[in-house]
XYZ file of C-alpha atoms in Angstrom:
475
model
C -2.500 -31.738 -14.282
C -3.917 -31.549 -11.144
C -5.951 -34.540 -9.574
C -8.163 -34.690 -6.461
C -6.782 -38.362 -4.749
C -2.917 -38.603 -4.008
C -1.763 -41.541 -6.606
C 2.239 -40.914 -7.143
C 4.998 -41.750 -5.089
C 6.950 -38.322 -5.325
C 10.648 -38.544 -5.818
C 12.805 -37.579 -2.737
C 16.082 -36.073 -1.614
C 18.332 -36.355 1.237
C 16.698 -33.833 3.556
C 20.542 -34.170 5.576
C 22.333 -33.406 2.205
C 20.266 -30.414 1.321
C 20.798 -29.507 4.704
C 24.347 -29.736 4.977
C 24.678 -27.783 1.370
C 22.398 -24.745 2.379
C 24.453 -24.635 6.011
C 28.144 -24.175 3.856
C 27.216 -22.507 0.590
C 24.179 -21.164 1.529
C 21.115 -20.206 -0.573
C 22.607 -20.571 -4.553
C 19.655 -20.312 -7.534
C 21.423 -23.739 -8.494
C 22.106 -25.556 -5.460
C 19.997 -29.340 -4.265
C 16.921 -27.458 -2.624
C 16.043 -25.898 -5.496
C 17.056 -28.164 -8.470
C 15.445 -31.467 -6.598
C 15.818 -34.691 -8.479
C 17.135 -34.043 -12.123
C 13.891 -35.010 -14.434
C 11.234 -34.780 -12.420
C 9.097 -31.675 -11.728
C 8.415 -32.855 -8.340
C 10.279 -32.965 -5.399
C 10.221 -34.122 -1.569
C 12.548 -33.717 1.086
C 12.451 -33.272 4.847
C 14.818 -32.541 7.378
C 13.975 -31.567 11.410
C 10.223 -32.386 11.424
C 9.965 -30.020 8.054
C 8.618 -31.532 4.816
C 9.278 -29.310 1.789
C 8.343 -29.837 -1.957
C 9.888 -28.250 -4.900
C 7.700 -27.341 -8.173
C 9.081 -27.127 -11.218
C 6.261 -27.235 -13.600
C 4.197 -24.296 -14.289
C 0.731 -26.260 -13.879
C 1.647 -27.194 -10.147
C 2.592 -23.703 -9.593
C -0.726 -22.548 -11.181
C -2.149 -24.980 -8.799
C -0.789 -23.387 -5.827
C -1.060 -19.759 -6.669
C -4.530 -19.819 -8.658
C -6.693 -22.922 -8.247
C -6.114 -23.950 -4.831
C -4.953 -20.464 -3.632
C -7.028 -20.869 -0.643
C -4.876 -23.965 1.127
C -1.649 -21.645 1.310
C -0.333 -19.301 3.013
C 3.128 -17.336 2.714
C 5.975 -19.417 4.737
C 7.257 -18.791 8.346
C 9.959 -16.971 6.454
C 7.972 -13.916 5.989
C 7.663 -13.405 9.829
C 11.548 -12.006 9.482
C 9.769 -9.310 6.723
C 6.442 -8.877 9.023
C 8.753 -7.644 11.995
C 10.561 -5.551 9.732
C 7.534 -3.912 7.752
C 4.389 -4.819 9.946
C 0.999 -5.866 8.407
C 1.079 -4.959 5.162
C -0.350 -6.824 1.590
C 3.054 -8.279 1.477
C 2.840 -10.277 4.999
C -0.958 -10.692 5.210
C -3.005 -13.004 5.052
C -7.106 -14.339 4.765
C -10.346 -12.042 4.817
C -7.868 -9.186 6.660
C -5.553 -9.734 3.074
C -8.883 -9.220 0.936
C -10.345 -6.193 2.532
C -7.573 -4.435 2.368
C -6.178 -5.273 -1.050
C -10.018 -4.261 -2.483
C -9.038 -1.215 -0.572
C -6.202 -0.830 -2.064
C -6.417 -1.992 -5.722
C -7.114 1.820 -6.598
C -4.485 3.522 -5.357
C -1.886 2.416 -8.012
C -4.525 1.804 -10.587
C -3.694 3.401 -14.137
C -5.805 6.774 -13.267
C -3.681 7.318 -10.009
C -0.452 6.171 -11.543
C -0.747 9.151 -13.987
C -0.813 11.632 -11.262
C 2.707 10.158 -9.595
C 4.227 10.152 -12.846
C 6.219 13.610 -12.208
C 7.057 12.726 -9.027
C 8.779 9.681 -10.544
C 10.166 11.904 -13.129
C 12.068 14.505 -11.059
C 14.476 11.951 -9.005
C 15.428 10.459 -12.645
C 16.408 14.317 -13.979
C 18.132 14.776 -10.975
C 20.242 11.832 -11.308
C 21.071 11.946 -14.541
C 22.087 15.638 -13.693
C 24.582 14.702 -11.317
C 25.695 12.036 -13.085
C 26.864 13.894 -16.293
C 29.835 15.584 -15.354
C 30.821 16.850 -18.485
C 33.241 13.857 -19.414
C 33.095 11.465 -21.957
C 33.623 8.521 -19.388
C 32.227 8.132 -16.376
C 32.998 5.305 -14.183
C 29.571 4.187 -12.315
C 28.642 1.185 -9.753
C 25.775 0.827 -11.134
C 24.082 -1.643 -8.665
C 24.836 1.094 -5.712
C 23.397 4.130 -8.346
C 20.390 1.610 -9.148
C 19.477 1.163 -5.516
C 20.235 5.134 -4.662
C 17.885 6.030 -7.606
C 14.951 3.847 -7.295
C 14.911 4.692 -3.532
C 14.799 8.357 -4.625
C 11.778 7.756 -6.964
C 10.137 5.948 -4.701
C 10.302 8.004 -2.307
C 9.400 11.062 -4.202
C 6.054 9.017 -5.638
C 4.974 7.902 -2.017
C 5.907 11.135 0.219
C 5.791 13.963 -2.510
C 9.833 14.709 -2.125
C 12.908 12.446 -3.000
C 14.998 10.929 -0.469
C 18.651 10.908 -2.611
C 20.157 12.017 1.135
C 18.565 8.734 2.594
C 19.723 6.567 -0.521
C 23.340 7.882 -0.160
C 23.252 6.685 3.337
C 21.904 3.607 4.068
C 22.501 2.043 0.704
C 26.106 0.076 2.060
C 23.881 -1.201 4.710
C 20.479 -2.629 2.511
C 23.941 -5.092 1.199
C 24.537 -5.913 4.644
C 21.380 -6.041 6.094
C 19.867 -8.580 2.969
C 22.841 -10.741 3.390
C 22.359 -10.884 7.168
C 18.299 -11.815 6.163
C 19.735 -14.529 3.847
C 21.784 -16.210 7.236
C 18.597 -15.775 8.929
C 16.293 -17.227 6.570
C 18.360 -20.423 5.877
C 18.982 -21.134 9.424
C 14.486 -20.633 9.853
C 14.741 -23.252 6.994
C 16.777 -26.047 8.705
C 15.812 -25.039 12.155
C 11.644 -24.732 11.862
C 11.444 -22.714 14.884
C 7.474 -21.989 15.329
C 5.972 -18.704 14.418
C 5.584 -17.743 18.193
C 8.828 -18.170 18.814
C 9.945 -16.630 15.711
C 7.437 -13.423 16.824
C 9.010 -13.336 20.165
C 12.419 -12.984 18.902
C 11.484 -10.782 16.114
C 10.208 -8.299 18.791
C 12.941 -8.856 21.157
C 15.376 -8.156 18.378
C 13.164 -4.557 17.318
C 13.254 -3.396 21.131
C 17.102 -4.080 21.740
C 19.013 -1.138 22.362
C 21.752 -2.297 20.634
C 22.772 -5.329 18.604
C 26.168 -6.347 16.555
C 26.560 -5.940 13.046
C 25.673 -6.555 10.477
C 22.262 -6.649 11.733
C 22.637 -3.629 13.941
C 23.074 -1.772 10.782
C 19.874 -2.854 9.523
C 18.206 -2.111 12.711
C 19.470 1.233 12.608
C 17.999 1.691 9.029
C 14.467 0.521 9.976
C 14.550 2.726 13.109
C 15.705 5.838 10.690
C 12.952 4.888 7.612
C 10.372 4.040 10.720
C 10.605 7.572 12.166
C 10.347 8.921 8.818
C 7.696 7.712 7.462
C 5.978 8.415 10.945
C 6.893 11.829 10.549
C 5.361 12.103 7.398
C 2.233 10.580 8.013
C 1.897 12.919 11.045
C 2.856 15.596 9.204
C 0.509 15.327 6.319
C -2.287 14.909 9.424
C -1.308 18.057 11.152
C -1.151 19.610 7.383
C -3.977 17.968 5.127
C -3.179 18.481 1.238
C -4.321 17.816 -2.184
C -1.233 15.877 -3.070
C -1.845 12.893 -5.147
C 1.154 11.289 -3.808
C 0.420 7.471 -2.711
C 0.664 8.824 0.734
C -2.321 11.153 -0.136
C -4.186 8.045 -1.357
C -3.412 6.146 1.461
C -4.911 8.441 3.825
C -7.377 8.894 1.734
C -9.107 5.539 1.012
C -12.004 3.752 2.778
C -13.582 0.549 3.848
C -16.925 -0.054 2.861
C -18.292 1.510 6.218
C -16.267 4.867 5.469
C -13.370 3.856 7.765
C -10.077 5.061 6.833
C -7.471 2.935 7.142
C -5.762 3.171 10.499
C -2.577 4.930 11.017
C -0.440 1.609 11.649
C -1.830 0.076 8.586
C -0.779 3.317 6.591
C 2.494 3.074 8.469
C 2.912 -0.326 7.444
C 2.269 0.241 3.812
C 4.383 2.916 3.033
C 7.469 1.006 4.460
C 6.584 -2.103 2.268
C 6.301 0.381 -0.447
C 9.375 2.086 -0.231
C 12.041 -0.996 0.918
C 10.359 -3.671 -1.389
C 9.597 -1.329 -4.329
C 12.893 0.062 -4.431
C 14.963 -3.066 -3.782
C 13.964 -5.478 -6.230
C 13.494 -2.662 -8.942
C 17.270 -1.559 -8.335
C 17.822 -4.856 -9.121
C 15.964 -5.743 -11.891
C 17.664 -2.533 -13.443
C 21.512 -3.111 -12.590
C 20.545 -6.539 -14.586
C 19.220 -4.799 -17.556
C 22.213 -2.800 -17.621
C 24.304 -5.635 -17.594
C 22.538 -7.630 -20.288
C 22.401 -4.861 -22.511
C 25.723 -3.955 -22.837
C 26.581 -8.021 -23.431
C 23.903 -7.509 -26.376
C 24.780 -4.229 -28.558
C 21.718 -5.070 -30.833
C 19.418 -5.191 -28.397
C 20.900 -1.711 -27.055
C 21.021 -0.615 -30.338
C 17.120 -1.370 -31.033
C 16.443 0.444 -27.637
C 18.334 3.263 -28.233
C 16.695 4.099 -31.487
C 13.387 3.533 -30.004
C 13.614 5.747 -27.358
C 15.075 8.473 -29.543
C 12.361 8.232 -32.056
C 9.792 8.375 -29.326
C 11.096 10.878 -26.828
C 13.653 12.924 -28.711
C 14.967 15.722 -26.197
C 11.700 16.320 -24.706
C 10.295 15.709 -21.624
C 8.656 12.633 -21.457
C 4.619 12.483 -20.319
C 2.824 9.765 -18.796
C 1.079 8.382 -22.527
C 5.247 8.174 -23.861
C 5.583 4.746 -21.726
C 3.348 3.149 -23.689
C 5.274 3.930 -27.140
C 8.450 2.394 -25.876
C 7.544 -1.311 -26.246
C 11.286 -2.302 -27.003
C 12.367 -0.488 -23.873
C 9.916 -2.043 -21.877
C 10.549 -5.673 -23.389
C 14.394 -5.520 -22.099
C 12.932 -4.896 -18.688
C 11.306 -7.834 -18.413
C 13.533 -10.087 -20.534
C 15.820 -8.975 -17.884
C 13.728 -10.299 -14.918
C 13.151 -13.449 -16.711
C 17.344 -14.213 -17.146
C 18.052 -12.384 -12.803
C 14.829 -12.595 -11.596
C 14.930 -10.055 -8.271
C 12.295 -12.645 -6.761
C 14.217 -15.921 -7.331
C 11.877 -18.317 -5.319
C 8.583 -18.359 -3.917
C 7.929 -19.787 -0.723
C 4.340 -21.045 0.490
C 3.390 -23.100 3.124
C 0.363 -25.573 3.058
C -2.826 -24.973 5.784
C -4.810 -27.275 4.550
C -3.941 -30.614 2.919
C -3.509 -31.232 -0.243
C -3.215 -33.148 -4.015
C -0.960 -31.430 -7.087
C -0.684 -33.935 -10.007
C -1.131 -37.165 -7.568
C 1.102 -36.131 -5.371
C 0.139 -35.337 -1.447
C 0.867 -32.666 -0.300
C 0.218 -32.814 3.889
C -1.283 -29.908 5.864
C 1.833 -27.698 7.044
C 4.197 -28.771 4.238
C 6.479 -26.077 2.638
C 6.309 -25.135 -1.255
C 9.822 -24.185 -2.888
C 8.880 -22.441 -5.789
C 12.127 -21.608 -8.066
C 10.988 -19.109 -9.999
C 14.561 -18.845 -11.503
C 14.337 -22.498 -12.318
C 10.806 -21.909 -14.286
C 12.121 -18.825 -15.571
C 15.224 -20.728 -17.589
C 13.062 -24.312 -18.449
C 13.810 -24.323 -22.033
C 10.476 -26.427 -21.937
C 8.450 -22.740 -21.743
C 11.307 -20.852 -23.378
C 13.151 -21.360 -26.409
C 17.038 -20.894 -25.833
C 16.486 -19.732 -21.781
C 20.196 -18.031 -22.024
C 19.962 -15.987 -24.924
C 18.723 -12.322 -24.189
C 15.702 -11.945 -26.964
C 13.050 -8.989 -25.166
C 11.401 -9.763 -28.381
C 9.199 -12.659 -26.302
C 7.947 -9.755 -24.151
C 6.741 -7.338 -27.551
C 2.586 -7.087 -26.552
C 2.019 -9.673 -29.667
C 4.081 -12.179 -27.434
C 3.235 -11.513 -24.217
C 0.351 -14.018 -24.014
C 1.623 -17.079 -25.779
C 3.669 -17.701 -22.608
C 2.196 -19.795 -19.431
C 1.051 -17.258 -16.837
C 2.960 -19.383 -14.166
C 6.121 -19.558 -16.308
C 7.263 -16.188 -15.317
C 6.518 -15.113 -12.260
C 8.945 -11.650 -11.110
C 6.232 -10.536 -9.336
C 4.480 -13.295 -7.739
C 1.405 -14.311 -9.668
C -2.623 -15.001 -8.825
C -4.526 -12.690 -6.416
C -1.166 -12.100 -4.711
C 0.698 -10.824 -7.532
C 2.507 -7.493 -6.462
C 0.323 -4.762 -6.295
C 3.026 -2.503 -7.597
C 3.680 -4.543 -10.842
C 2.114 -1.589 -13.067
C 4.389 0.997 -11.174
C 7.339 -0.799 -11.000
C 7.122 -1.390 -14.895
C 6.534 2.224 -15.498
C 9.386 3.260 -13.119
C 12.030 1.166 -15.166
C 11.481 1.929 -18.559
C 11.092 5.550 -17.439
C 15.192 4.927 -16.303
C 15.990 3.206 -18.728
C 14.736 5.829 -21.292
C 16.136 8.795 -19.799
C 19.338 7.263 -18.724
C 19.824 5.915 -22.518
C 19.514 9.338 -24.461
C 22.856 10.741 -22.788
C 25.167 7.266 -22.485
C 25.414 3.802 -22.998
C 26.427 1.783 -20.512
C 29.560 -0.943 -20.997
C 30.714 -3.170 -18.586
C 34.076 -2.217 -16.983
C 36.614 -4.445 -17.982
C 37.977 -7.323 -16.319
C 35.009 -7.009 -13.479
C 33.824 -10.418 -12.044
C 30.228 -10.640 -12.359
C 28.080 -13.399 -9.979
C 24.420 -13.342 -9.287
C 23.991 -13.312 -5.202
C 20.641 -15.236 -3.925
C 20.202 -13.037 -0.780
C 16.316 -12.489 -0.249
C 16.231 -11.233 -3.985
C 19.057 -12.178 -6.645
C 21.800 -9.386 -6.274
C 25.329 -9.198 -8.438
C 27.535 -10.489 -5.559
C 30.231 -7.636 -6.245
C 27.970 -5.275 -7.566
C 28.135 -4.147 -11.420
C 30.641 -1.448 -12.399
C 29.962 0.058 -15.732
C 31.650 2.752 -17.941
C 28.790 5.475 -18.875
C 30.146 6.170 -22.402
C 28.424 9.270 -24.222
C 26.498 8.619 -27.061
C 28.312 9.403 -30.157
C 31.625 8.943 -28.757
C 33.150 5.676 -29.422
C 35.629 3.371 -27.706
C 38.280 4.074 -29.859
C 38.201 7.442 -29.734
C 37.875 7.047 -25.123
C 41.206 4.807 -25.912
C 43.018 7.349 -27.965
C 42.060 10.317 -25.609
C 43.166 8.417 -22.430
């Protein structure tokens, strides 16, 4: 699909309509930038010096993210997230992006993973604790519970101890602070500021004193999470350990001269690791949740599973592996709301994808949302069916079809964890309650930086064995 000499006029849209659109309505999964020109899997526009293309076939996105890897970089956009987190996997880039994901690679690898697993189990117990309180029906926002819980577990896998005080605290404000993100990153979209200027501002914005909300809220956040994690790091300095915590491993890798990493690098990993693991996790779960309860046999299938597997034991790291159906509605989940609804990349060096040029400094839309419903790679995109994600599926789908966590070298380095982490909720949440969606409550997906439910989900936790009859006749 690819060819080596530009040959194809690619089809264009009004760089001043999409423009005007993504300045009223803002970012929308469905809206001209990312839909392009109806039929064609191709798509040009330009507006204020910036030429952008849209892909919507999973060869041109292979192109970009495997074959050809080299001539991109991640977009300007990612300086907002480099100011936020530093210089981390996420916002690097070239031979500095190599050496340290080789670093790296280990310390979530499946031998490491296995040591974090109780930390990752404690948070969920303790949830789940204070969640049951004793009735049959329990009213829960699940989007706000999903974002307090992950936040706890991955805190309590990075740093050893949960953070559920944290969670409770700033989680009003992550809502705030990713819509405020979302403003920003259209108006870096229209306005193509350069990435000095964007750099200058980011760091004039991170030494303010103050600033107005909502993005003084969010400043406040990073300020609180950066002097944590500081304080931690410091800490576990003053006070070596044996904890296999990924803070442990952090400290504890080395390049291949023996050099740990440096303290700022450290620093800049564990806060990509806690706000980007938790976030689009949270997400990814509230989802699930969602789509579950619209499906009662696919609940139904899950709830036997996990009941047959787990019983009323504790769960060890080896159970995670038996709970394929669990798993499944995970990721069938991320394929209907992906968290990570578009991919942006911008070109360094020019160009060809299927004929079509592609000039040096151009911007790649990816729509992973788009790819994710093309009923070209998937059969009926709207029905729920975790049944393509069962291990005999998994591989009869294109690699670049489904993309929730990025995909080539730069696919998240988290994926395994992240995976682990939600069908470890999912299990434990399911053997107490099922989860329907409260009645008459308006439910719209939300493209901030990842795809949110606009008014967040709230759910009735109904316990198991208790029907909705019998809630109705007892209230």
């Amino acid at each position: 699909m690819t060819a080596t000499v530009a040959t194809q006029r690619t089809p264009r849209v009004s760089g001043v309509r999409v423009a005007q659109q993504t300045l009223l309505h803002g970012l929308r999964t469905d809206s001209l930038l990312i839909r392009g020109v109806e039929g064609s899997d191709i798509t040009r526009f330009t507006f204020n010096r910036r030429t952008a293309y849209v892909l919507k076939h999973p060869d041109y996105v292979d192109h970009v993210l495997h074959g050809a890897v080299d001539r991109y970089h991640k977009s300007i956009e990612y300086e907002l997230l480099r100011s936020v987190v530093g210089v981390s996997l996420f916002t690097d880039e070239d031979e500095s992006w190599r050496a340290h994901r080789m670093i790296l690679n280990p310390v979530l690898a499946k031998r490491h993973l296995t040591s974090v697993f109780e930390l990752m189990l404690g948070p969920i117990e303790t949830f789940m604790e204070r969640l049951d309180n004793g009735s049959n029906r329990i009213e829960v926002d699940m989007t706000q519970a999903m974002t307090e819980l992950t936040l706890d577990v991955v805190g309590s896998a990075l740093f050893g101890h949960g953070m559920a005080d944290l969670a409770r605290r700033i989680g009003p404000s992550v809502t705030d602070g990713l819509r405020a993100a979302e403003r920003a990153t259209r108006l870096m979209l229209l306005a193509n500021p350069p990435v000095w200027l964007v750099r200058l501002l980011a760091g004039v914005v991170d030494r303010a004193p103050a600033l107005p909300p909502p993005i003084g809220r969010l400043h406040q956040i990073m300020r609180t999470i950066d002097r944590m994690v500081w304080d931690v790091i410091h800490d576990r300095r003053a006070h070596p350990s044996d904890a296999e915590d990924v803070l442990g491993l952090l400290l504890s890798v080395q390049d291949e001269n023996g050099e740990p990493l440096p303290l700022r690098r450290v620093r800049d990993e564990a806060a990509t690791f806690l706000l980007a693991g938790h976030e689009t996790t949270a997400n990814a779960l509230s989802w699930m949740w969602y789509l579950l309860a619209l499906n009662p046999d696919a609940r139904a299938r899950m709830l036997a599973e996990v009941d047959a597997v787990l019983g009323d034991r504790r769960p060890g790291f080896d159970d995670v592996a038996k709970l394929p159906w669990t798993s499944a509605c995970v990721q069938e989940a991320m394929r209907v709301f992906s968290p990570a609804w578009v991919l942006p990349r911008r070109c360094i060096k020019d160009d060809v994808i299927a004929g079509h040029r592609i000039r040096r400094g151009s911007t790649i839309l990816i729509p992973i949302n788009s790819l994710h419903h093309d009923e070209r790679f998937w059969p009926e995109p709207e029905v729920f069916d975790p049944t393509r994600f069962l291990p005999e599926n998994v591989k009869s789908h294109h690699r670049s079809a489904y993309l929730p966590f990025g995909g080539g070298r730069r696919v998240c380095i988290g994926k395994s964890f992240a995976l682990i982490e939600a069908t470890l909720v999912t299990a434990l949440m399911s053997r107490q309650f099922v989860y329907d969606l409260a009645p008459g409550h308006p439910v719209e997906p939300e493209a901030t930086l990842t795809l949110r439910p606009r008014y967040g989900l709230k759910m009735i936790a109904r316990r198991r064995g208790v029907s909705t009859s019998d809630m109705a006749a007892a209230a």
